[in-house]
Tab-separated table of C-alpha atoms and ligand atoms in Angstrom:
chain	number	residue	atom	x	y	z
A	1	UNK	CA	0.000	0.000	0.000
A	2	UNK	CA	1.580	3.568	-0.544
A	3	UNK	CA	0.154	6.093	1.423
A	4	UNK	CA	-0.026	9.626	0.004
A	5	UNK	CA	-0.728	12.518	1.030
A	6	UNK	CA	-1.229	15.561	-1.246
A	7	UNK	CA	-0.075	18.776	0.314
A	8	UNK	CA	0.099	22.436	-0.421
A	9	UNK	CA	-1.096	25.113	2.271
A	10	UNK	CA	-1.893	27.486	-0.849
A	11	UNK	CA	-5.204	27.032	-2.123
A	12	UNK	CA	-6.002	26.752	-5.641
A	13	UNK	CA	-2.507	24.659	-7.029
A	14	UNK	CA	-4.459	21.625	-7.862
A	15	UNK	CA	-4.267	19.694	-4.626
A	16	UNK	CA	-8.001	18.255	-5.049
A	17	UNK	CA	-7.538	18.347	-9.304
A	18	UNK	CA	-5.177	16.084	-8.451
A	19	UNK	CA	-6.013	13.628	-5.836
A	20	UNK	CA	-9.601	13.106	-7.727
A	21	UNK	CA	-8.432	12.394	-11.060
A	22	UNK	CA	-4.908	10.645	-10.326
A	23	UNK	CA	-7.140	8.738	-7.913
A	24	UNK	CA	-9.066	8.054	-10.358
A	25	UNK	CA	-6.581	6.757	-13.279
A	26	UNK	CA	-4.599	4.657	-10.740
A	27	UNK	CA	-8.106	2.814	-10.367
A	28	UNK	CA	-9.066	2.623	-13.957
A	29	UNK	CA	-5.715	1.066	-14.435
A	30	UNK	CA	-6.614	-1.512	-11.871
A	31	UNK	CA	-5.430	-0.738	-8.812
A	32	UNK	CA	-7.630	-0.453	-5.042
A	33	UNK	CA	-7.702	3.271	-4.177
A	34	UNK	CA	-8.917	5.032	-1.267
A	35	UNK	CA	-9.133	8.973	-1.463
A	36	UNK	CA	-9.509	10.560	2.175
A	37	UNK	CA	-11.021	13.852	2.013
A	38	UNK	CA	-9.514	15.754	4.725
A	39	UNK	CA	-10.807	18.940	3.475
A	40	UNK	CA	-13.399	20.869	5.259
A	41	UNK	CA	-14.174	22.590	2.036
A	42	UNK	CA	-15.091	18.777	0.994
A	43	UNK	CA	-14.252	19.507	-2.257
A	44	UNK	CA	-12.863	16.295	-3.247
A	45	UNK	CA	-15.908	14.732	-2.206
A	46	UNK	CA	-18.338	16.880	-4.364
A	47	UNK	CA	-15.928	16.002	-7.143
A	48	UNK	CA	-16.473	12.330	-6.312
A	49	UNK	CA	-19.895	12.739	-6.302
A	50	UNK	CA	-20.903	12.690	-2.692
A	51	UNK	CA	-21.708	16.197	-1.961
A	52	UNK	CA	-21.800	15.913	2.045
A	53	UNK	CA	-25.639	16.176	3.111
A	54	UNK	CA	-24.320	17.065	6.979
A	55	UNK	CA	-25.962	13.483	7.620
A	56	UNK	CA	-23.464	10.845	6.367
A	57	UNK	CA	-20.448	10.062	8.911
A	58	UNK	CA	-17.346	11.375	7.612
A	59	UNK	CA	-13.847	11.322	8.166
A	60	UNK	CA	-14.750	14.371	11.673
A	61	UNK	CA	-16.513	10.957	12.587
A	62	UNK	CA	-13.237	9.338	12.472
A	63	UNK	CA	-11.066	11.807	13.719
A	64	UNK	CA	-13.704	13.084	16.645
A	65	UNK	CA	-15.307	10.338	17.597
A	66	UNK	CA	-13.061	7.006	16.860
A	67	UNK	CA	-15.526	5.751	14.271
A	68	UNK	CA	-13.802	3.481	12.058
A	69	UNK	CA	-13.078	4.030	8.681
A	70	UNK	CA	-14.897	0.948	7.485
A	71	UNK	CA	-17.808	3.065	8.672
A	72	UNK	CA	-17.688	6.399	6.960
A	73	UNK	CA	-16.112	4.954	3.604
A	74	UNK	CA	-18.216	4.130	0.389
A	75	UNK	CA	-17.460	3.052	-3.705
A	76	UNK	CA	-17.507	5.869	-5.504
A	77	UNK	CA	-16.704	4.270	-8.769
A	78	UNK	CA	-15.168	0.959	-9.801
A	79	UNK	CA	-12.135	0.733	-7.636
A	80	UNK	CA	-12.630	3.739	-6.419
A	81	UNK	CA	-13.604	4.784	-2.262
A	82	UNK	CA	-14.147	7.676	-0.900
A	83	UNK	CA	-13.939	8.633	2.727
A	84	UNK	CA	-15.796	11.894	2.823
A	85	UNK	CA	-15.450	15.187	4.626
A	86	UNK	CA	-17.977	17.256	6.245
A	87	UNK	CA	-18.060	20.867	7.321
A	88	UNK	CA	-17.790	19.136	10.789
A	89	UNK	CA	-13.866	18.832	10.368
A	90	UNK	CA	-13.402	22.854	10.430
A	91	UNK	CA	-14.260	22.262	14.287
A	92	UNK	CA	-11.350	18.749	14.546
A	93	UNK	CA	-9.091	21.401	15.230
A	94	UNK	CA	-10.638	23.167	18.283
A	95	UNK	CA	-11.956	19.962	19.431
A	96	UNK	CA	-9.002	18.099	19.368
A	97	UNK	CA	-6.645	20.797	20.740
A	98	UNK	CA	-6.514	19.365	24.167
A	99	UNK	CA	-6.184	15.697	23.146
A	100	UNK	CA	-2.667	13.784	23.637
A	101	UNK	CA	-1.306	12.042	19.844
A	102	UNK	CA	-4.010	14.151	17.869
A	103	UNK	CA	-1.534	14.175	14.906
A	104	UNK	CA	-1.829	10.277	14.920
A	105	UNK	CA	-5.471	9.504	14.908
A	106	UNK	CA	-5.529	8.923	11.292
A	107	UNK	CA	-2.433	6.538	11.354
A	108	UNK	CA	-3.974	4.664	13.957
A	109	UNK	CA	-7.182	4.314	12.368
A	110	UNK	CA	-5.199	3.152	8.629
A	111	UNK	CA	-3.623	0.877	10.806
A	112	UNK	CA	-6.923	-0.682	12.517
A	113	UNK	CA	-8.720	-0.997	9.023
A	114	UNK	CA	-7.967	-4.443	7.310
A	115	UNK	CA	-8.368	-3.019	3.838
A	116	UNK	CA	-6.129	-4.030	0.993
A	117	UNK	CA	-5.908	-0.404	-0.979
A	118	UNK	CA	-3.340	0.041	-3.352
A	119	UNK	CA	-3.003	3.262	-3.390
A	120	UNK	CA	-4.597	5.762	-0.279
A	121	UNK	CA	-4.350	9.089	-1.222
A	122	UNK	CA	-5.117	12.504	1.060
A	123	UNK	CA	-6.471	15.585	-0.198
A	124	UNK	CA	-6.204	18.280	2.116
A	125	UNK	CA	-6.841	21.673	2.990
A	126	UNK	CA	-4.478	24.719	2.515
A	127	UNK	CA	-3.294	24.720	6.214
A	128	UNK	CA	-0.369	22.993	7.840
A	129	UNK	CA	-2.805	22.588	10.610
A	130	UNK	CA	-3.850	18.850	12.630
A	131	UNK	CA	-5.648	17.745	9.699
A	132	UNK	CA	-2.468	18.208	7.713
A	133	UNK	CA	-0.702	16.949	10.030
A	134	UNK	CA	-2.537	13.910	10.397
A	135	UNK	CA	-2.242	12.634	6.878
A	136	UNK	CA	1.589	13.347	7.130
A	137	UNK	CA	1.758	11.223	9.908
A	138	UNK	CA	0.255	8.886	8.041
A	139	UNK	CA	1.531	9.284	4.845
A	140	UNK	CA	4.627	7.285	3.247
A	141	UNK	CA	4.823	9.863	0.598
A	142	UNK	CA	4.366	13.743	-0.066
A	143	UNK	CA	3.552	15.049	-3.604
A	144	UNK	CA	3.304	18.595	-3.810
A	145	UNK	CA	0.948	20.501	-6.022
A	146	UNK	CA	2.378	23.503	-7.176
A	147	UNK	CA	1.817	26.638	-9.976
A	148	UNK	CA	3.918	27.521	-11.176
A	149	UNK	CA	4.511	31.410	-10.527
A	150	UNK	CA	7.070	32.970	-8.887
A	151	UNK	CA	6.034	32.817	-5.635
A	152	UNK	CA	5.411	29.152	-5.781
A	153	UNK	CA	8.705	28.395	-4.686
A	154	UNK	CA	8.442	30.733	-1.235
A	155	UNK	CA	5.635	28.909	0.404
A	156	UNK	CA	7.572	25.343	-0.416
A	157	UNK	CA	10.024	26.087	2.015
A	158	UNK	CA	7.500	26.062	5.122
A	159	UNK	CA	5.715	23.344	3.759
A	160	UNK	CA	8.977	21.517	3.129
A	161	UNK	CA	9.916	22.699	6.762
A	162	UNK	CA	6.652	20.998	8.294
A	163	UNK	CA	7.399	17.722	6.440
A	164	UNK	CA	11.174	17.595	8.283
A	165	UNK	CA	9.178	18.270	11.657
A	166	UNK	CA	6.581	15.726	11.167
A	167	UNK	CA	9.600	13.098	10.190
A	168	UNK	CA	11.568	14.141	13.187
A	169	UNK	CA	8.934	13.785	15.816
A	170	UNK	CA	6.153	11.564	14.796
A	171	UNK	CA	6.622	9.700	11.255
A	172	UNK	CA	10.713	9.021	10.601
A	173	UNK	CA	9.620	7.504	6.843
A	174	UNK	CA	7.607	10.271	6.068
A	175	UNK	CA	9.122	11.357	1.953
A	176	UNK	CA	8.655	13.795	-0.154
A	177	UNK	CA	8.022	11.640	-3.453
A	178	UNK	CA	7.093	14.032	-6.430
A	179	UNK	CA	5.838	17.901	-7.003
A	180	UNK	CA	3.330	17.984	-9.946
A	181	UNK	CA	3.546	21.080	-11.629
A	182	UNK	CA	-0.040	22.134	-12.151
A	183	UNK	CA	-1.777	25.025	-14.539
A	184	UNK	CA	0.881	24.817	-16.274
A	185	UNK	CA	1.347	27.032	-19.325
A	186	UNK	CA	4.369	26.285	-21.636
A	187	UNK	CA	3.991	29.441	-23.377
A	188	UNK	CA	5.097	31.803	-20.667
A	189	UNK	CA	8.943	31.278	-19.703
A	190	UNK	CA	8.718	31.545	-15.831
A	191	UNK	CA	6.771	28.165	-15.881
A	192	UNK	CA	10.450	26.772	-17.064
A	193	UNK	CA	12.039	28.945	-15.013
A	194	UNK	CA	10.551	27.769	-11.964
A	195	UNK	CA	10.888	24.434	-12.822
A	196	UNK	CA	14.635	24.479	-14.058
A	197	UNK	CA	14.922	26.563	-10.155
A	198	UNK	CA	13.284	23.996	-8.232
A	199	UNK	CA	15.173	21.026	-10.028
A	200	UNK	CA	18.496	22.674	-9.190
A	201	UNK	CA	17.291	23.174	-5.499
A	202	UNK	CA	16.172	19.639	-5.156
A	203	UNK	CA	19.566	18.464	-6.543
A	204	UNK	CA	21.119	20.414	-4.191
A	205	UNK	CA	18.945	18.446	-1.653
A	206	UNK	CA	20.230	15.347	-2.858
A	207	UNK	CA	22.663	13.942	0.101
A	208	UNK	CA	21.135	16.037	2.751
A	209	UNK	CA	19.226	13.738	5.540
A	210	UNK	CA	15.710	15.528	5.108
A	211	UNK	CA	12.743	13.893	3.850
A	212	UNK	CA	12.678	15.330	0.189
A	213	UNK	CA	16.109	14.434	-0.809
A	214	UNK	CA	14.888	11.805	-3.207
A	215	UNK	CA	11.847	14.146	-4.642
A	216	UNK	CA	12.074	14.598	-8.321
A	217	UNK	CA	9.085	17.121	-10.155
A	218	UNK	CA	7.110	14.870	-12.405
A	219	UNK	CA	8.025	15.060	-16.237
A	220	UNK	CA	4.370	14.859	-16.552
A	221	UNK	CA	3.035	18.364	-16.474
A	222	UNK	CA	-0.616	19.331	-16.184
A	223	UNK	CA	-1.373	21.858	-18.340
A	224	UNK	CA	-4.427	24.353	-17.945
A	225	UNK	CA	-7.476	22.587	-19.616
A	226	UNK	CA	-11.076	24.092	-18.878
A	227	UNK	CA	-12.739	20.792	-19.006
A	228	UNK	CA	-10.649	20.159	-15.475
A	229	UNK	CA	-11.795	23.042	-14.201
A	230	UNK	CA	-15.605	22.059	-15.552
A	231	UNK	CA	-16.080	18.497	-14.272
A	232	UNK	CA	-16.152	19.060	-10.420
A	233	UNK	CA	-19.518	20.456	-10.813
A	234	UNK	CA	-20.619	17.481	-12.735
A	235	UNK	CA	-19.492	15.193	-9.473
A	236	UNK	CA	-17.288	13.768	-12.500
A	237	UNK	CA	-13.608	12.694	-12.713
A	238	UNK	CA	-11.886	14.433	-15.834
A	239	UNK	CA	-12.016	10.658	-17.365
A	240	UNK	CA	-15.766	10.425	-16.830
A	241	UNK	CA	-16.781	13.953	-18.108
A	242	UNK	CA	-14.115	14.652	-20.985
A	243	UNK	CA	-11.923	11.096	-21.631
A	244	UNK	CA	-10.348	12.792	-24.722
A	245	UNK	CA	-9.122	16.280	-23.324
A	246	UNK	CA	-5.641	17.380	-22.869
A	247	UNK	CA	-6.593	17.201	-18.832
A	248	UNK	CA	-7.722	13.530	-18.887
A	249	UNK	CA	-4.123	12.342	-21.248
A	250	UNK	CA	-2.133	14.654	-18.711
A	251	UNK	CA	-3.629	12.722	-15.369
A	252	UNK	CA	-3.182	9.668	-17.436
A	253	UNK	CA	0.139	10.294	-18.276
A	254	UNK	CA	0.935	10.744	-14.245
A	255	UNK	CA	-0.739	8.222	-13.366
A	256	UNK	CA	1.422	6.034	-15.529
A	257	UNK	CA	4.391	7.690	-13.745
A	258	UNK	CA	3.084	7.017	-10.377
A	259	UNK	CA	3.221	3.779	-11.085
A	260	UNK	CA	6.374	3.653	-12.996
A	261	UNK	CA	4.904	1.961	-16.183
A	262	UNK	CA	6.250	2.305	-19.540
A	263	UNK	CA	5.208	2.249	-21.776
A	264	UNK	CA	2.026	4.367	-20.296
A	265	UNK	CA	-1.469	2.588	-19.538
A	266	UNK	CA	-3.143	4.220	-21.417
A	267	UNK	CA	-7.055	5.204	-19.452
A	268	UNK	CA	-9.986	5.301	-22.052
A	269	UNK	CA	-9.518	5.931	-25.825
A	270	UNK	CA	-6.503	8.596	-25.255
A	271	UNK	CA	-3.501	9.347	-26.577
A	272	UNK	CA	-1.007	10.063	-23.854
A	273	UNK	CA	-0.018	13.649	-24.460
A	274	UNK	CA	4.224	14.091	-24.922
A	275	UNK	CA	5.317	17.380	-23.178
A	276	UNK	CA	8.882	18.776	-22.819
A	277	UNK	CA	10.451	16.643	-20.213
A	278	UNK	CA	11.885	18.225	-16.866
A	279	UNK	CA	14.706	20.808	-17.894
A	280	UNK	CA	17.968	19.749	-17.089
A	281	UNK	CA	18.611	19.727	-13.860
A	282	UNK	CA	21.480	23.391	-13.520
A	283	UNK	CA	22.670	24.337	-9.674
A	284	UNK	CA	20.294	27.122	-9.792
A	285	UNK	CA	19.859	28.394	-6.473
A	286	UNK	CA	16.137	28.329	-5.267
A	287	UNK	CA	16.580	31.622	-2.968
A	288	UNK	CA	17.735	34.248	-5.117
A	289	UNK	CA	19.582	37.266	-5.082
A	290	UNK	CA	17.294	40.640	-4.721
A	291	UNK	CA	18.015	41.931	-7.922
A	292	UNK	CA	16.753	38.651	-9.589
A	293	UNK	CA	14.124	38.199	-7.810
A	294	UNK	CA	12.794	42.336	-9.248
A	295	UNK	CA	13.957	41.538	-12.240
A	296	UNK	CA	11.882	38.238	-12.911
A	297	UNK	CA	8.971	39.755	-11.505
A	298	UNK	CA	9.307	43.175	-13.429
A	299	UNK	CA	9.472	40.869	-17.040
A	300	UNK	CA	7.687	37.790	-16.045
A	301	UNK	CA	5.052	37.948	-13.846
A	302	UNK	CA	2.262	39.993	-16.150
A	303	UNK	CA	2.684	37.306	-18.585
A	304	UNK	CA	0.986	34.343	-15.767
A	305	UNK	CA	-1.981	34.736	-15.295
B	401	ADP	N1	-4.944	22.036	-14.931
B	401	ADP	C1	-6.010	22.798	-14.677
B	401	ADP	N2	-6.597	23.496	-15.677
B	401	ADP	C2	-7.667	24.291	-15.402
B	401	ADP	N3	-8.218	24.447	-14.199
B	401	ADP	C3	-7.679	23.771	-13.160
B	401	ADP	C4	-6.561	22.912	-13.346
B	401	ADP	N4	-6.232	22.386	-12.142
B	401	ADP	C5	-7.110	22.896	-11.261
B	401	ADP	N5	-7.988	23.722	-11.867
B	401	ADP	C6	-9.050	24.511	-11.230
B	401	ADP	O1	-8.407	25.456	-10.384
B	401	ADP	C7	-9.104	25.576	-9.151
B	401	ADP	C8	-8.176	25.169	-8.018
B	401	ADP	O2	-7.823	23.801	-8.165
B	401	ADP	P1	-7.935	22.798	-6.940
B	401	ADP	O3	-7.522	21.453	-7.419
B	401	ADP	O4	-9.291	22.892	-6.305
B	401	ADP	O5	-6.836	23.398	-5.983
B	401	ADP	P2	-6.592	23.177	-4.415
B	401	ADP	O6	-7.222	21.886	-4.033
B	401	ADP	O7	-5.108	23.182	-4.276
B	401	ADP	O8	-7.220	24.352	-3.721
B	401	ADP	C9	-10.327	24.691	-9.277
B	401	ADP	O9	-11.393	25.488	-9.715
B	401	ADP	C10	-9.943	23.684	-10.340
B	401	ADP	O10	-11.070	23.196	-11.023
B	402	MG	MG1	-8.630	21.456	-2.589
């Protein structure tokens, strides 16, 4: 089983884009996968299908009130389970303030469900708060969401930060596995830019003992596509509502990574899109001098939108 949880305290990278539909490929392709909404917002549940009606027990159930997870979690799709949020969880955090090992509820309760998943994968909120926490104390693996704009690279250092805390004190295997660049534009140069930076930061990373020294960005880059942004509403995965968009070939196409297949699995009638791969990887610092930093936002940043 690889447990992963998919983290960015900014809101709007792609966190839930991505957990739904890579959750969603990785089943089509065959494997068991459970996506645990941790999200108050609930978002990932809504684009599962199972809008929370405030009655069904959800994962505040589990957290709050030691329900198992064999309780709260239902088949969304072939291969597919959902363990939904509620609105309840914006309260986990003021309810469980007072409560000793509230970061490892979640673990525990993985670890008391008997259920052969392939693949578990964690959407959550933007906040490094306890329901963060709680799926990196569960988690194996990290992947990071991220836009690429400028500032995309600022907030990765406290969120990079939190992951070396959570492996020091709670969960020693906890690894940063991949960062999926998301909305990604390849007409606009800073999208490289910020790439090519963040490859020569993680290479930098490479021998250091902290828990993203073997993360690599994904070749597979998700470019903006509407019909992602469309089939939430529809309580659709992108492979339900549009199996022949460029959104549906790029999930496919990390999906296939994911599961280190090549030649790709290919989900549905699609051919998997080709993009540039990664640049090559240059000892580009990922803090940069002031003058660089004005002078990529003077030229650059009008072009992202
Ligand atoms: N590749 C994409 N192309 C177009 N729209 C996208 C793409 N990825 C995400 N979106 C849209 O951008 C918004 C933010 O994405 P979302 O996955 O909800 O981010 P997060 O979970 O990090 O807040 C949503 O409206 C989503 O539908
Ligand atoms: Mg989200």
């Amino acid at each position: 089983m690889r447990r992963i949880a998919v983290i960015n305290q900014k809101g709007g990278v792609g966190k839930t884009t991505t957990t739904v539909n890579l959750a969603a490929a990785l089943a089509a392709a065959g494997k068991r996968v459970c996506v645990l909404d941790l999200d108050p917002q609930a978002h990932a549940s809504t684009h599962l299908g199972a809008e929370p009606d405030g009655k069904t027990p959800s994962l505040y159930d589990v957290l709050v009130a030691s329900t198992p997870l064999a309780t709260v979690r239902r088949e969304v799709a072939p291969n597919l389970t959902l363990c939904p949020s509620s609105i309840d969880l914006a309260a986990a955090e003021v309810e469980l303030a007072g409560i000793v090992g509230r970061e490892v509820i979640l673990r525990e309760a993985l670890a008391a469900d008997g259920e052969p998943f392939d693949y578990v994968l964690m959407d959550c909120g933007p906040s490094l708060g306890v329901l963060t926490l709680n799926a990196l104390a569960a988690a194996d693996e990290v992947f990071i969401p991220l836009q690429p704009h400028f500032f995309a690279l600022h907030g990765l250092s406290k969120l990079l930060e939190t992951t070396a805390l959570v492996a020091r004190r709670i969960n020693p295997g906890v690894k940063v596995s991949g960062i999926v660049i998301c909305l990604y534009d390849a007409a606009t140069k800073l999208a490289q830019e910020v790439v090519t930076d963040l490859n020569g930061f993680l290479a930098q990373s490479r021998a250091a003992n902290v828990p993203w020294a073997g993360a690599k960005v994904f070749d597979t880059r998700i470019r903006r596509n509407v019909k992602l942004a469309e089939c939430p509403s529809y309580g659709k995965s992108i492979f339900a509502y549009a199996p022949r968009s460029p959104g549906a070939a790029d999930y496919a196409a990390l999906a296939n990574e994911v599961l280190g297949v090549a030649p790709p699995v290919v989900v549905g009638p699609l051919k998997v899109a080709v993009e540039t791969p990664a640049a090559v990887v240059e000892a580009a610092a990922v803090v940069m001098p002031v003058e660089a930093v004005e002078a990529r936002m003077a030229g650059e940043l009008p072009a992202v939108a």
